[in-house]
Amino acid sequence: MTHTPDIKRPPRDLCNALAKVGSATAAGELNQMGLRDTFIRGPVAHSKGRTIAGPALTLQFMPKREDIYGANEYDDPETQLHRHVLYHTQAGDIVVVDARGDMTSGIFGSMMLSYFAGRGGKGVIIDGCIRDSEQCFALDLGYWIRGVTPNYHTQTNIIPFAVNVPIACGDALVFPGDIIIADDDGAVVVPVAMADELLKRASHHVEWEEFTRMKLLQGEDLRKYYPLRADAQAEYEAWRAAQSGES
């Protein structure tokens, strides 16, 4: 019987709070915290307007070699590791796949992703493709992928090789259990050890940007309000206090 490890999951409320931060603010603040680039290159949003954050279940693909993996699509399914990463799914999880940028392999199709959605999965980040796209996009999932293909996962160039191990997805290092924040701008990786500090910094950033955006829409001075200058601080604090009073 094939055994694959599970992940350690961060608190759900932490992930929910980070979803409100968004990928752009998270990437910028992580840069200020010492992580220069946590952006997953290649996969783009195919679920416009959706933002998710949750722990990463990881799946690694490798180049296909027929002497170790000659199986057809349905041969001995329990040895096919793309199934096993989904067996670990808990509510809020995100599957992150290093598919080597391959555009000819459909890593998951509608059956696998129906199972993932039914288990409460949030979305998939794939440096490659899915298939059965019409049915997949009808599911309540977020998709950050390179594209779509009619081929099944091992039909051409790659094979699933390892589950819940460190992977390189779109040139970003992803550890199992890392928090992924994904929205229309793309997906970024948040190390769990840095998540609380990121949330603290980013929440302040989001708040003053909301104030600044309001002022700029009123035609106010860009130099004064972005970034927030010292002589605008009192005005910002008054607005912030008023917002707190309303809530």
Short mmCIF file of C-alpha atoms in Angstrom, two decimals:
data_model
loop_
_atom_site.label_atom_id
_atom_site.label_comp_id
_atom_site.label_asym_id
_atom_site.label_seq_id
_atom_site.Cartn_x
_atom_site.Cartn_y
_atom_site.Cartn_z
CA MET A 1 0.00 0.00 0.00
CA THR A 2 1.34 3.43 -0.93
CA HIS A 3 1.90 5.76 2.02
CA THR A 4 2.38 9.51 1.74
CA PRO A 5 2.79 12.02 4.58
CA ASP A 6 0.20 14.57 5.62
CA ILE A 7 0.98 18.23 6.38
CA LYS A 8 0.86 20.35 9.51
CA ARG A 9 -1.81 23.01 9.00
CA PRO A 10 -1.75 26.58 10.31
CA PRO A 11 -4.80 27.97 12.13
CA ARG A 12 -7.76 28.52 9.81
CA ASP A 13 -8.41 32.04 11.12
CA LEU A 14 -4.84 33.02 10.21
CA CYS A 15 -5.36 31.87 6.62
CA ASN A 16 -8.71 33.65 6.41
CA ALA A 17 -7.13 36.89 7.61
CA LEU A 18 -4.27 36.60 5.11
CA ALA A 19 -6.77 36.17 2.28
CA LYS A 20 -7.96 39.72 3.01
CA VAL A 21 -4.40 41.00 2.59
CA GLY A 22 -4.02 39.86 -1.02
CA SER A 23 -0.98 38.71 -2.96
CA ALA A 24 0.45 42.12 -3.88
CA THR A 25 0.59 43.46 -0.33
CA ALA A 26 1.88 40.11 0.94
CA ALA A 27 4.67 40.01 -1.66
CA GLY A 28 5.72 43.58 -0.88
CA GLU A 29 5.71 43.11 2.88
CA LEU A 30 7.58 39.79 2.65
CA ASN A 31 10.22 41.61 0.63
CA GLN A 32 10.59 44.12 3.47
CA MET A 33 10.88 41.15 5.86
CA GLY A 34 13.80 39.69 3.89
CA LEU A 35 12.17 37.36 1.34
CA ARG A 36 12.97 38.97 -1.99
CA ASP A 37 10.59 37.05 -4.23
CA THR A 38 7.89 34.56 -3.22
CA PHE A 39 5.83 34.89 -6.41
CA ILE A 40 4.95 31.66 -8.24
CA ARG A 41 5.70 32.46 -11.90
CA GLY A 42 3.76 30.87 -14.73
CA PRO A 43 0.37 29.90 -13.29
CA VAL A 44 -2.17 32.67 -13.85
CA ALA A 45 -5.64 33.23 -12.43
CA HIS A 46 -8.44 31.44 -14.28
CA SER A 47 -11.00 32.27 -11.55
CA LYS A 48 -11.22 36.04 -11.80
CA GLY A 49 -12.32 37.86 -8.67
CA ARG A 50 -11.51 34.97 -6.33
CA THR A 51 -9.02 35.24 -3.46
CA ILE A 52 -7.91 32.26 -1.41
CA ALA A 53 -5.37 31.53 1.29
CA GLY A 54 -4.60 28.16 2.81
CA PRO A 55 -1.96 25.50 3.46
CA ALA A 56 -0.13 23.83 0.59
CA LEU A 57 -0.47 20.17 -0.23
CA THR A 58 2.45 19.61 -2.60
CA LEU A 59 2.83 17.30 -5.59
CA GLN A 60 6.07 16.87 -7.53
CA PHE A 61 6.29 15.62 -11.11
CA MET A 62 9.45 14.36 -12.82
CA PRO A 63 10.37 13.52 -16.42
CA LYS A 64 8.72 10.31 -17.58
CA ARG A 65 10.83 7.19 -17.88
CA GLU A 66 8.93 4.16 -19.11
CA ASP A 67 11.04 1.57 -17.29
CA ILE A 68 9.76 2.90 -13.95
CA TYR A 69 6.36 4.23 -15.04
CA GLY A 70 4.70 2.68 -18.04
CA ALA A 71 1.17 2.66 -16.69
CA ASN A 72 -1.84 3.64 -18.73
CA GLU A 73 -4.37 6.11 -17.34
CA TYR A 74 -6.33 3.61 -15.24
CA ASP A 75 -3.69 0.93 -14.59
CA ASP A 76 -3.13 0.23 -10.89
CA PRO A 77 -4.59 3.59 -9.82
CA GLU A 78 -3.42 3.36 -6.21
CA THR A 79 0.19 3.67 -7.35
CA GLN A 80 -0.55 6.96 -9.10
CA LEU A 81 0.55 9.68 -6.70
CA HIS A 82 -1.58 12.48 -8.10
CA ARG A 83 -4.46 10.67 -6.38
CA HIS A 84 -2.64 10.44 -3.06
CA VAL A 85 -2.09 14.17 -2.67
CA LEU A 86 -5.86 14.60 -2.86
CA TYR A 87 -6.48 11.90 -0.25
CA HIS A 88 -5.00 14.29 2.32
CA THR A 89 -7.46 17.09 1.52
CA GLN A 90 -9.05 18.93 4.41
CA ALA A 91 -11.28 21.99 4.22
CA GLY A 92 -9.31 25.04 3.13
CA ASP A 93 -6.36 23.18 1.57
CA ILE A 94 -4.65 24.28 -1.65
CA VAL A 95 -2.86 21.81 -3.93
CA VAL A 96 0.41 23.15 -5.37
CA VAL A 97 1.96 21.16 -8.22
CA ASP A 98 5.41 21.29 -9.75
CA ALA A 99 4.49 20.09 -13.24
CA ARG A 100 7.76 21.34 -14.74
CA GLY A 101 5.91 23.89 -16.88
CA ASP A 102 4.64 21.05 -19.08
CA MET A 103 1.81 22.12 -21.39
CA THR A 104 0.83 18.65 -22.66
CA SER A 105 -0.15 16.89 -19.41
CA GLY A 106 -3.50 17.41 -17.70
CA ILE A 107 -2.48 17.04 -14.06
CA PHE A 108 -6.07 16.75 -12.84
CA GLY A 109 -9.39 16.32 -14.59
CA SER A 110 -12.98 16.79 -13.52
CA MET A 111 -13.23 13.56 -11.51
CA MET A 112 -10.18 14.24 -9.36
CA LEU A 113 -11.12 17.87 -8.83
CA SER A 114 -14.73 17.00 -8.03
CA TYR A 115 -13.35 14.85 -5.23
CA PHE A 116 -11.07 17.68 -4.11
CA ALA A 117 -13.94 20.18 -4.09
CA GLY A 118 -16.17 17.73 -2.24
CA ARG A 119 -13.54 17.42 0.49
CA GLY A 120 -13.47 21.19 0.96
CA GLY A 121 -10.39 22.09 -1.09
CA LYS A 122 -9.99 25.77 -1.98
CA GLY A 123 -7.99 25.74 -5.19
CA VAL A 124 -5.05 24.50 -7.24
CA ILE A 125 -1.78 26.15 -8.22
CA ILE A 126 -0.24 24.20 -11.10
CA ASP A 127 2.88 24.97 -13.09
CA GLY A 128 1.17 23.19 -15.97
CA CYS A 129 -2.32 22.27 -17.14
CA ILE A 130 -5.61 20.66 -16.25
CA ARG A 131 -8.04 18.88 -18.55
CA ASP A 132 -11.87 18.63 -18.67
CA SER A 133 -11.73 22.39 -18.26
CA GLU A 134 -15.43 23.11 -18.79
CA GLN A 135 -16.47 20.78 -15.98
CA CYS A 136 -13.56 21.83 -13.77
CA PHE A 137 -14.29 25.55 -14.05
CA ALA A 138 -17.89 24.86 -13.00
CA LEU A 139 -16.63 23.59 -9.63
CA ASP A 140 -16.36 25.91 -6.62
CA LEU A 141 -12.56 26.07 -6.81
CA GLY A 142 -9.89 28.62 -7.62
CA TYR A 143 -7.53 27.88 -10.52
CA TRP A 144 -4.04 29.26 -11.04
CA ILE A 145 -2.67 27.27 -13.96
CA ARG A 146 -0.68 27.69 -17.18
CA GLY A 147 -3.44 26.38 -19.42
CA VAL A 148 -5.55 23.40 -20.45
CA THR A 149 -4.99 20.26 -22.51
CA PRO A 150 -7.02 17.18 -23.55
CA ASN A 151 -4.23 14.83 -22.41
CA TYR A 152 -4.23 12.90 -19.15
CA HIS A 153 -1.51 13.36 -16.54
CA THR A 154 1.08 10.80 -17.67
CA GLN A 155 0.20 10.64 -21.37
CA THR A 156 3.30 12.43 -22.61
CA ASN A 157 6.33 13.74 -20.74
CA ILE A 158 5.96 13.67 -16.94
CA ILE A 159 4.95 11.42 -14.06
CA PRO A 160 3.86 12.10 -10.46
CA PHE A 161 6.86 11.38 -8.27
CA ALA A 162 6.40 12.60 -4.68
CA VAL A 163 3.69 13.95 -2.36
CA ASN A 164 4.08 16.55 0.38
CA VAL A 165 7.76 17.20 -0.17
CA PRO A 166 9.47 20.54 -0.86
CA ILE A 167 8.90 21.50 -4.50
CA ALA A 168 9.84 24.25 -6.94
CA CYS A 169 6.62 25.59 -8.44
CA GLY A 170 7.11 28.38 -10.95
CA ASP A 171 10.62 29.04 -9.60
CA ALA A 172 9.32 29.45 -6.04
CA LEU A 173 10.28 27.09 -3.22
CA VAL A 174 7.16 25.65 -1.57
CA PHE A 175 7.25 23.51 1.56
CA PRO A 176 4.30 21.33 2.54
CA GLY A 177 2.08 23.38 4.85
CA ASP A 178 3.33 26.77 3.63
CA ILE A 179 0.48 29.26 3.30
CA ILE A 180 -0.47 30.22 -0.24
CA ILE A 181 -2.20 33.53 -0.98
CA ALA A 182 -3.67 33.66 -4.48
CA ASP A 183 -5.82 36.22 -6.29
CA ASP A 184 -6.05 37.90 -9.69
CA ASP A 185 -2.40 39.03 -9.46
CA GLY A 186 -1.13 35.48 -8.95
CA ALA A 187 0.04 33.29 -6.09
CA VAL A 188 2.65 33.91 -3.40
CA VAL A 189 4.19 31.63 -0.78
CA VAL A 190 4.14 32.57 2.92
CA PRO A 191 6.34 30.57 5.33
CA VAL A 192 4.20 29.71 8.35
CA ALA A 193 6.86 31.03 10.76
CA MET A 194 6.51 34.49 9.19
CA ALA A 195 2.73 34.53 8.81
CA ASP A 196 1.78 36.27 12.07
CA GLU A 197 4.26 39.10 11.53
CA LEU A 198 3.20 39.41 7.90
CA LEU A 199 -0.43 39.73 8.95
CA LYS A 200 0.41 42.45 11.45
CA ARG A 201 2.41 44.46 8.91
CA ALA A 202 0.07 43.87 6.01
CA SER A 203 -3.09 44.75 7.93
CA HIS A 204 -1.64 48.18 8.72
CA HIS A 205 -0.57 48.54 5.08
CA VAL A 206 -4.03 47.63 3.76
CA GLU A 207 -5.64 50.09 6.16
CA TRP A 208 -3.58 53.15 5.24
CA GLU A 209 -3.85 52.27 1.56
CA GLU A 210 -7.64 52.32 1.88
CA PHE A 211 -7.42 55.84 3.32
CA THR A 212 -4.92 56.91 0.65
CA ARG A 213 -7.04 55.51 -2.17
CA MET A 214 -10.00 57.52 -0.91
CA LYS A 215 -7.94 60.73 -0.83
CA LEU A 216 -6.50 60.16 -4.31
CA LEU A 217 -9.97 59.59 -5.73
CA GLN A 218 -10.88 62.98 -4.25
CA GLY A 219 -8.06 64.53 -6.30
CA GLU A 220 -5.69 65.07 -3.38
CA ASP A 221 -1.89 65.33 -3.66
CA LEU A 222 -0.15 62.08 -4.64
CA ARG A 223 3.07 63.29 -3.00
CA LYS A 224 1.35 63.74 0.34
CA TYR A 225 -0.74 60.60 0.44
CA TYR A 226 1.26 57.91 -1.38
CA PRO A 227 3.19 56.86 0.49
CA LEU A 228 1.57 58.45 3.51
CA ARG A 229 3.66 61.46 4.48
CA ALA A 230 4.19 62.61 8.08
CA ASP A 231 1.96 65.68 7.62
CA ALA A 232 -0.93 63.40 6.59
CA GLN A 233 -0.58 61.12 9.60
CA ALA A 234 -2.94 63.04 11.91
CA GLU A 235 -5.63 63.08 9.23
CA TYR A 236 -5.18 59.34 8.72
CA GLU A 237 -5.44 58.66 12.45
CA ALA A 238 -8.66 60.70 12.67
CA TRP A 239 -10.12 58.76 9.74
CA ARG A 240 -9.04 55.50 11.35
CA ALA A 241 -10.69 56.43 14.66
CA ALA A 242 -13.89 57.36 12.83
CA GLN A 243 -13.86 54.00 11.02
CA SER A 244 -13.43 52.18 14.32
CA GLY A 245 -16.33 54.11 15.80
CA GLU A 246 -18.59 53.10 12.94
CA SER A 247 -17.78 49.45 13.41
#
